[in-house]
Amino acid sequence: MAQGIRDKAVIIGMGCTRFGERWDMSSDMLMAEAFEEALADAGIGRDQIGAAWLGSALDDVNVGNSAIPLATALRLPPIPVTRVENMCATGTEALRAATYAVASGAVDIALALGVEKLKDTGFGGLPIRTKGSVNDLWMPYGSAPGTFAQLAGAYAARHGIDAGDLKRAMAHVSWKSHQNGALSEKAHLRKPVSMETILHAPLIADPLGLFDCCGVSDGAAAAIVTTPEIARSLGRDALVSVKSVQVCASNGWEMQYGEWDGSYVRNTRIASARAYEEAGISDPRRDLGLTEVHDCFSITELVAMEDLGLSDPGRAVADVLDGRFDRDGAVPCQVDGGLKCFGHPVGASGLRMAYEVYNQLQGRAGARQLDNIDFGLTHNLGGQPSNSVVAVSVLGRL
Amino acid sequence: MANRSIKSTGAYLPLLRFERKAARAELAWSGLGGNGKGRRAVAGWDEDALTQGVEAAREALAQGAGTVARVVFASTSPAFSDRSQAVLLAEALHLARDVETADLANCRRTAVSALLRALRGPEGDELIAAGERRAAQPGSAAHLTWGDGAAAVVVGDGSGVARLLGAGRVNLDLLDIYTSVSRGLPYAAEERFVRDVMVSEALIPAAQAALAQAGRRGEDVALAVVPETVSGLYAAAARKLGLSAPNVIDRLGAEAGELGTAAPLFGLALALEQAEPGQIVLLAGCGNGCDVLVLEVTAKSDRRSAHRALDEGAPLTSYSRLLSLTGGIDLDWGPRAEVNQKVSASVLARHGREMHGFVGGRDQGGNVQFPKTPMPVNPALAERGVYEDVILRDEPARVVSITADRLNFTPDPPFHFGLVQFGNGARVVMEHCDVEGAAQEVGAPLRMRFRIKAIDRQRQFRSYFWKAAPLARPQLAAKE
């Protein structure tokens, strides 16, 4: 029986750039900025890092293949440096790799850094890419909002939810994140937006409007991970521990096998159940002080509330409209603005979520600081509901 | 004469019907808007001569394609001059790899010529399909009077719905219209000249020869199918030939447009769908001369696809959308239209037949999946899959999830796509087509259509696959 990684690795330093349209910075500059903050936070020198993982999801967009861009940007010493890619779960994959390396005893101190430089592509939204030479013969090129919009119709059909009620609940998801994003100095979008504006925005993919979609951004985030023992030897106390990191990937069951009804994300259910078990969380509604979930689109966050066990099946619309996931609600979600407003530089997003939880656990979240936080959850959903990679992590105090 | 007969017919029109009055209004300033009467069928961005031909062939082969020994595809507007459309047609119908194929082009008469050869030809079932998606310059008469569409005929041994009584032919390099390879657009001669010479030099002599061989007179003909490449052509010929029969193709021209190579076969389908046994049908194919066939109806046809194609559709009233769909304007769709859609020849050689034929596989546990994969998706199976071929194109299907995507590039937004569940268990994420207005609801029934998957604009290549369309088409309002 696998022992898991609970409390075998702690985060001693994190950094995160301002996300947004960073016309002033290239990917190496973003990496350097996030790294310098993390290094200063950890209070160590660059030469103390024993291994590093670079998370970059879109290899042909301004970062480049392999881990060499990271090693070069940071002028790392000659250590093992590896690039990981798992679509929108990429940043958390980098954290998982660093955590596993430390937990295994193979490495004393490891770096995880995620970066994406999307705004130089000239696209609004994610750039369009091939799905592979065989898949391109039959698989449609849908946009990201197109793939997630389908979740809305299937969810409404499954639970008999009125389209207008669902639209209002989705709008509330985005409204809440805009409220929160206004409090985040490093967020991409910092203006509160009214419900009326959200509800009447142009359609992007039915029924998702413009404000149901997250920002596509430039940015980088980094974490430095070590063992609790080494952290204490460095003079650190009030340690933030990695309680669990779980990943689950589709094997074609949703897209090719006739059982899934399209109304939920199976991998979120599986990954979160494993993450809760690994972290020792028996009641996530009670134990989680905040969640940073993958709100690439408003419907994604709404359905994730059920898949993470934070709403009963078919109840997310009511819970969202009741403010259960607002900043002052029972289980605050996206207190930093989420993908929606903090932004979504794909490879960095998982680490950005960890950055917020890390700061909240240490009482360093400033105007966004929540009370009584013991555990926080991060959740990434790469791909699309019918063919996804999901990463869930739980961070907490040691 | 060989004991051969027409076994069945099929016809297809694209969903959209452009209201010609919209062009008349839009072009009023120029005087180039035509008479504003009727409609023309307009192919979707993802339809060409071949895809429409496949749909017409499916209608003709409604009882199954298993016996087809020969496939002929005829068109003056094939998308390729060196890539066999007949081979692709055979692959779309998943016919045997050794079926005999032939591509006919360069003349609007070839489908009727092929029908005559088939009726006189060797044993075995022969499928003749004709499709057109012809380019014409905005402002020209052809841009509004032509239409897109297809028709197909199956000829076989023994008795069927009609048999050949006689035929006549005249070859004549009459330039009513011509289209050169280098220009790619038609050039038309003066209509009165065309009508006078076509009738006197080609149509009448060919018809007289056909009637004589059949041992019939003009007044014996119950239904005529004579393409009106210029108005008044049939009336002028009928007077001389003693014909009083209605020209059933008139309805096609008014409601869908002149279909080029496909027009006479479409008209034949219309005629046979309404004819009674014993009636005589005169069929003409015109283009650099005429082929005229005199046919005797021998049985009541059970097909209605030609009438249904004319009755069903969706009106198109936007002249600028017509221009976009017919290549009259080249809109700037932004960077999402710039994606490289190059198709690998080796990938196509390896997978094309299963893609074109929409061939899934039934695994050893009974589950059907598409595409086939080394390891079955069926969770109950843990070993490498062994599959039985399953053709998905005619399987009942329904919407699992769908959206109208307005961000993704398509030449005719929005881009509808989603998960499709087939009745036999297969599940495929598919693009949808023929959706006008709101997207389908979850659970809505679907039918499959053979369409262009993607166009590689850099290399002028196109790939083909199947798309999901609403099961039923709306009824068109009656002709004005």
PDB file of N, CA, C and O in Angstrom, chain B residues 218-240:
ATOM      1  N   GLY B 218     -43.553  11.928 -80.144  1.00  0.00           N
ATOM      2  CA  GLY B 218     -43.467  12.970 -79.113  1.00  0.00           C
ATOM      3  C   GLY B 218     -44.662  12.940 -78.175  1.00  0.00           C
ATOM      4  O   GLY B 218     -44.519  13.120 -76.954  1.00  0.00           O
ATOM      5  N   GLU B 219     -45.833  12.736 -78.745  1.00  0.00           N
ATOM      6  CA  GLU B 219     -47.011  12.789 -77.874  1.00  0.00           C
ATOM      7  C   GLU B 219     -47.106  11.605 -76.916  1.00  0.00           C
ATOM      8  O   GLU B 219     -47.904  11.606 -75.976  1.00  0.00           O
ATOM      9  N   ASP B 220     -46.258  10.573 -77.120  1.00  0.00           N
ATOM     10  CA  ASP B 220     -46.259   9.435 -76.185  1.00  0.00           C
ATOM     11  C   ASP B 220     -45.535   9.762 -74.875  1.00  0.00           C
ATOM     12  O   ASP B 220     -45.668   9.031 -73.895  1.00  0.00           O
ATOM     13  N   VAL B 221     -44.751  10.807 -74.921  1.00  0.00           N
ATOM     14  CA  VAL B 221     -43.935  11.122 -73.744  1.00  0.00           C
ATOM     15  C   VAL B 221     -44.819  11.745 -72.662  1.00  0.00           C
ATOM     16  O   VAL B 221     -45.548  12.708 -72.920  1.00  0.00           O
ATOM     17  N   ALA B 222     -44.748  11.185 -71.457  1.00  0.00           N
ATOM     18  CA  ALA B 222     -45.557  11.690 -70.337  1.00  0.00           C
ATOM     19  C   ALA B 222     -44.807  12.721 -69.511  1.00  0.00           C
ATOM     20  O   ALA B 222     -45.400  13.655 -68.972  1.00  0.00           O
ATOM     21  N   LEU B 223     -43.517  12.518 -69.397  1.00  0.00           N
ATOM     22  CA  LEU B 223     -42.713  13.425 -68.576  1.00  0.00           C
ATOM     23  C   LEU B 223     -41.390  13.696 -69.283  1.00  0.00           C
ATOM     24  O   LEU B 223     -40.737  12.757 -69.762  1.00  0.00           O
ATOM     25  N   ALA B 224     -41.022  14.950 -69.349  1.00  0.00           N
ATOM     26  CA  ALA B 224     -39.746  15.322 -69.959  1.00  0.00           C
ATOM     27  C   ALA B 224     -38.775  15.807 -68.897  1.00  0.00           C
ATOM     28  O   ALA B 224     -39.183  16.403 -67.899  1.00  0.00           O
ATOM     29  N   VAL B 225     -37.493  15.511 -69.127  1.00  0.00           N
ATOM     30  CA  VAL B 225     -36.420  16.007 -68.260  1.00  0.00           C
ATOM     31  C   VAL B 225     -35.373  16.633 -69.175  1.00  0.00           C
ATOM     32  O   VAL B 225     -34.498  15.961 -69.707  1.00  0.00           O
ATOM     33  N   VAL B 226     -35.534  17.921 -69.404  1.00  0.00           N
ATOM     34  CA  VAL B 226     -34.640  18.632 -70.318  1.00  0.00           C
ATOM     35  C   VAL B 226     -34.063  19.839 -69.587  1.00  0.00           C
ATOM     36  O   VAL B 226     -34.786  20.796 -69.292  1.00  0.00           O
ATOM     37  N   PRO B 227     -32.790  19.808 -69.260  1.00  0.00           N
ATOM     38  CA  PRO B 227     -32.187  20.931 -68.537  1.00  0.00           C
ATOM     39  C   PRO B 227     -32.339  22.235 -69.305  1.00  0.00           C
ATOM     40  O   PRO B 227     -32.065  22.303 -70.508  1.00  0.00           O
ATOM     41  N   GLU B 228     -32.776  23.272 -68.597  1.00  0.00           N
ATOM     42  CA  GLU B 228     -32.981  24.577 -69.208  1.00  0.00           C
ATOM     43  C   GLU B 228     -31.706  25.395 -69.014  1.00  0.00           C
ATOM     44  O   GLU B 228     -31.643  26.256 -68.143  1.00  0.00           O
ATOM     45  N   THR B 229     -30.704  25.084 -69.830  1.00  0.00           N
ATOM     46  CA  THR B 229     -29.470  25.862 -69.701  1.00  0.00           C
ATOM     47  C   THR B 229     -29.698  27.313 -70.108  1.00  0.00           C
ATOM     48  O   THR B 229     -29.003  28.204 -69.643  1.00  0.00           O
ATOM     49  N   VAL B 230     -30.670  27.530 -70.995  1.00  0.00           N
ATOM     50  CA  VAL B 230     -31.174  28.882 -71.234  1.00  0.00           C
ATOM     51  C   VAL B 230     -32.690  28.795 -71.235  1.00  0.00           C
ATOM     52  O   VAL B 230     -33.264  27.756 -71.574  1.00  0.00           O
ATOM     53  N   SER B 231     -33.349  29.853 -70.828  1.00  0.00           N
ATOM     54  CA  SER B 231     -34.797  29.802 -70.689  1.00  0.00           C
ATOM     55  C   SER B 231     -35.450  29.613 -72.055  1.00  0.00           C
ATOM     56  O   SER B 231     -34.964  30.091 -73.083  1.00  0.00           O
ATOM     57  N   GLY B 232     -36.548  28.869 -72.054  1.00  0.00           N
ATOM     58  CA  GLY B 232     -37.328  28.667 -73.268  1.00  0.00           C
ATOM     59  C   GLY B 232     -36.809  27.562 -74.154  1.00  0.00           C
ATOM     60  O   GLY B 232     -37.370  27.291 -75.221  1.00  0.00           O
ATOM     61  N   LEU B 233     -35.769  26.893 -73.741  1.00  0.00           N
ATOM     62  CA  LEU B 233     -35.151  25.868 -74.574  1.00  0.00           C
ATOM     63  C   LEU B 233     -36.116  24.694 -74.808  1.00  0.00           C
ATOM     64  O   LEU B 233     -36.325  24.238 -75.930  1.00  0.00           O
ATOM     65  N   TYR B 234     -36.700  24.218 -73.710  1.00  0.00           N
ATOM     66  CA  TYR B 234     -37.592  23.061 -73.843  1.00  0.00           C
ATOM     67  C   TYR B 234     -38.827  23.417 -74.658  1.00  0.00           C
ATOM     68  O   TYR B 234     -39.265  22.650 -75.526  1.00  0.00           O
ATOM     69  N   ALA B 235     -39.373  24.584 -74.399  1.00  0.00           N
ATOM     70  CA  ALA B 235     -40.586  24.987 -75.124  1.00  0.00           C
ATOM     71  C   ALA B 235     -40.317  25.025 -76.628  1.00  0.00           C
ATOM     72  O   ALA B 235     -41.142  24.567 -77.438  1.00  0.00           O
ATOM     73  N   ALA B 236     -39.162  25.543 -76.995  1.00  0.00           N
ATOM     74  CA  ALA B 236     -38.840  25.637 -78.422  1.00  0.00           C
ATOM     75  C   ALA B 236     -38.680  24.253 -79.039  1.00  0.00           C
ATOM     76  O   ALA B 236     -39.148  23.992 -80.165  1.00  0.00           O
ATOM     77  N   ALA B 237     -38.065  23.334 -78.296  1.00  0.00           N
ATOM     78  CA  ALA B 237     -37.869  21.987 -78.823  1.00  0.00           C
ATOM     79  C   ALA B 237     -39.177  21.218 -78.840  1.00  0.00           C
ATOM     80  O   ALA B 237     -39.464  20.458 -79.784  1.00  0.00           O
ATOM     81  N   ALA B 238     -39.989  21.404 -77.801  1.00  0.00           N
ATOM     82  CA  ALA B 238     -41.231  20.643 -77.682  1.00  0.00           C
ATOM     83  C   ALA B 238     -42.159  20.917 -78.845  1.00  0.00           C
ATOM     84  O   ALA B 238     -42.841  20.005 -79.348  1.00  0.00           O
ATOM     85  N   ARG B 239     -42.188  22.171 -79.285  1.00  0.00           N
ATOM     86  CA  ARG B 239     -43.063  22.519 -80.406  1.00  0.00           C
ATOM     87  C   ARG B 239     -42.694  21.700 -81.633  1.00  0.00           C
ATOM     88  O   ARG B 239     -43.561  21.171 -82.339  1.00  0.00           O
ATOM     89  N   LYS B 240     -41.414  21.587 -81.884  1.00  0.00           N
ATOM     90  CA  LYS B 240     -40.962  20.863 -83.077  1.00  0.00           C
ATOM     91  C   LYS B 240     -41.105  19.356 -82.922  1.00  0.00           C
ATOM     92  O   LYS B 240     -41.286  18.640 -83.918  1.00  0.00           O
TER      93      LYS B 240
END
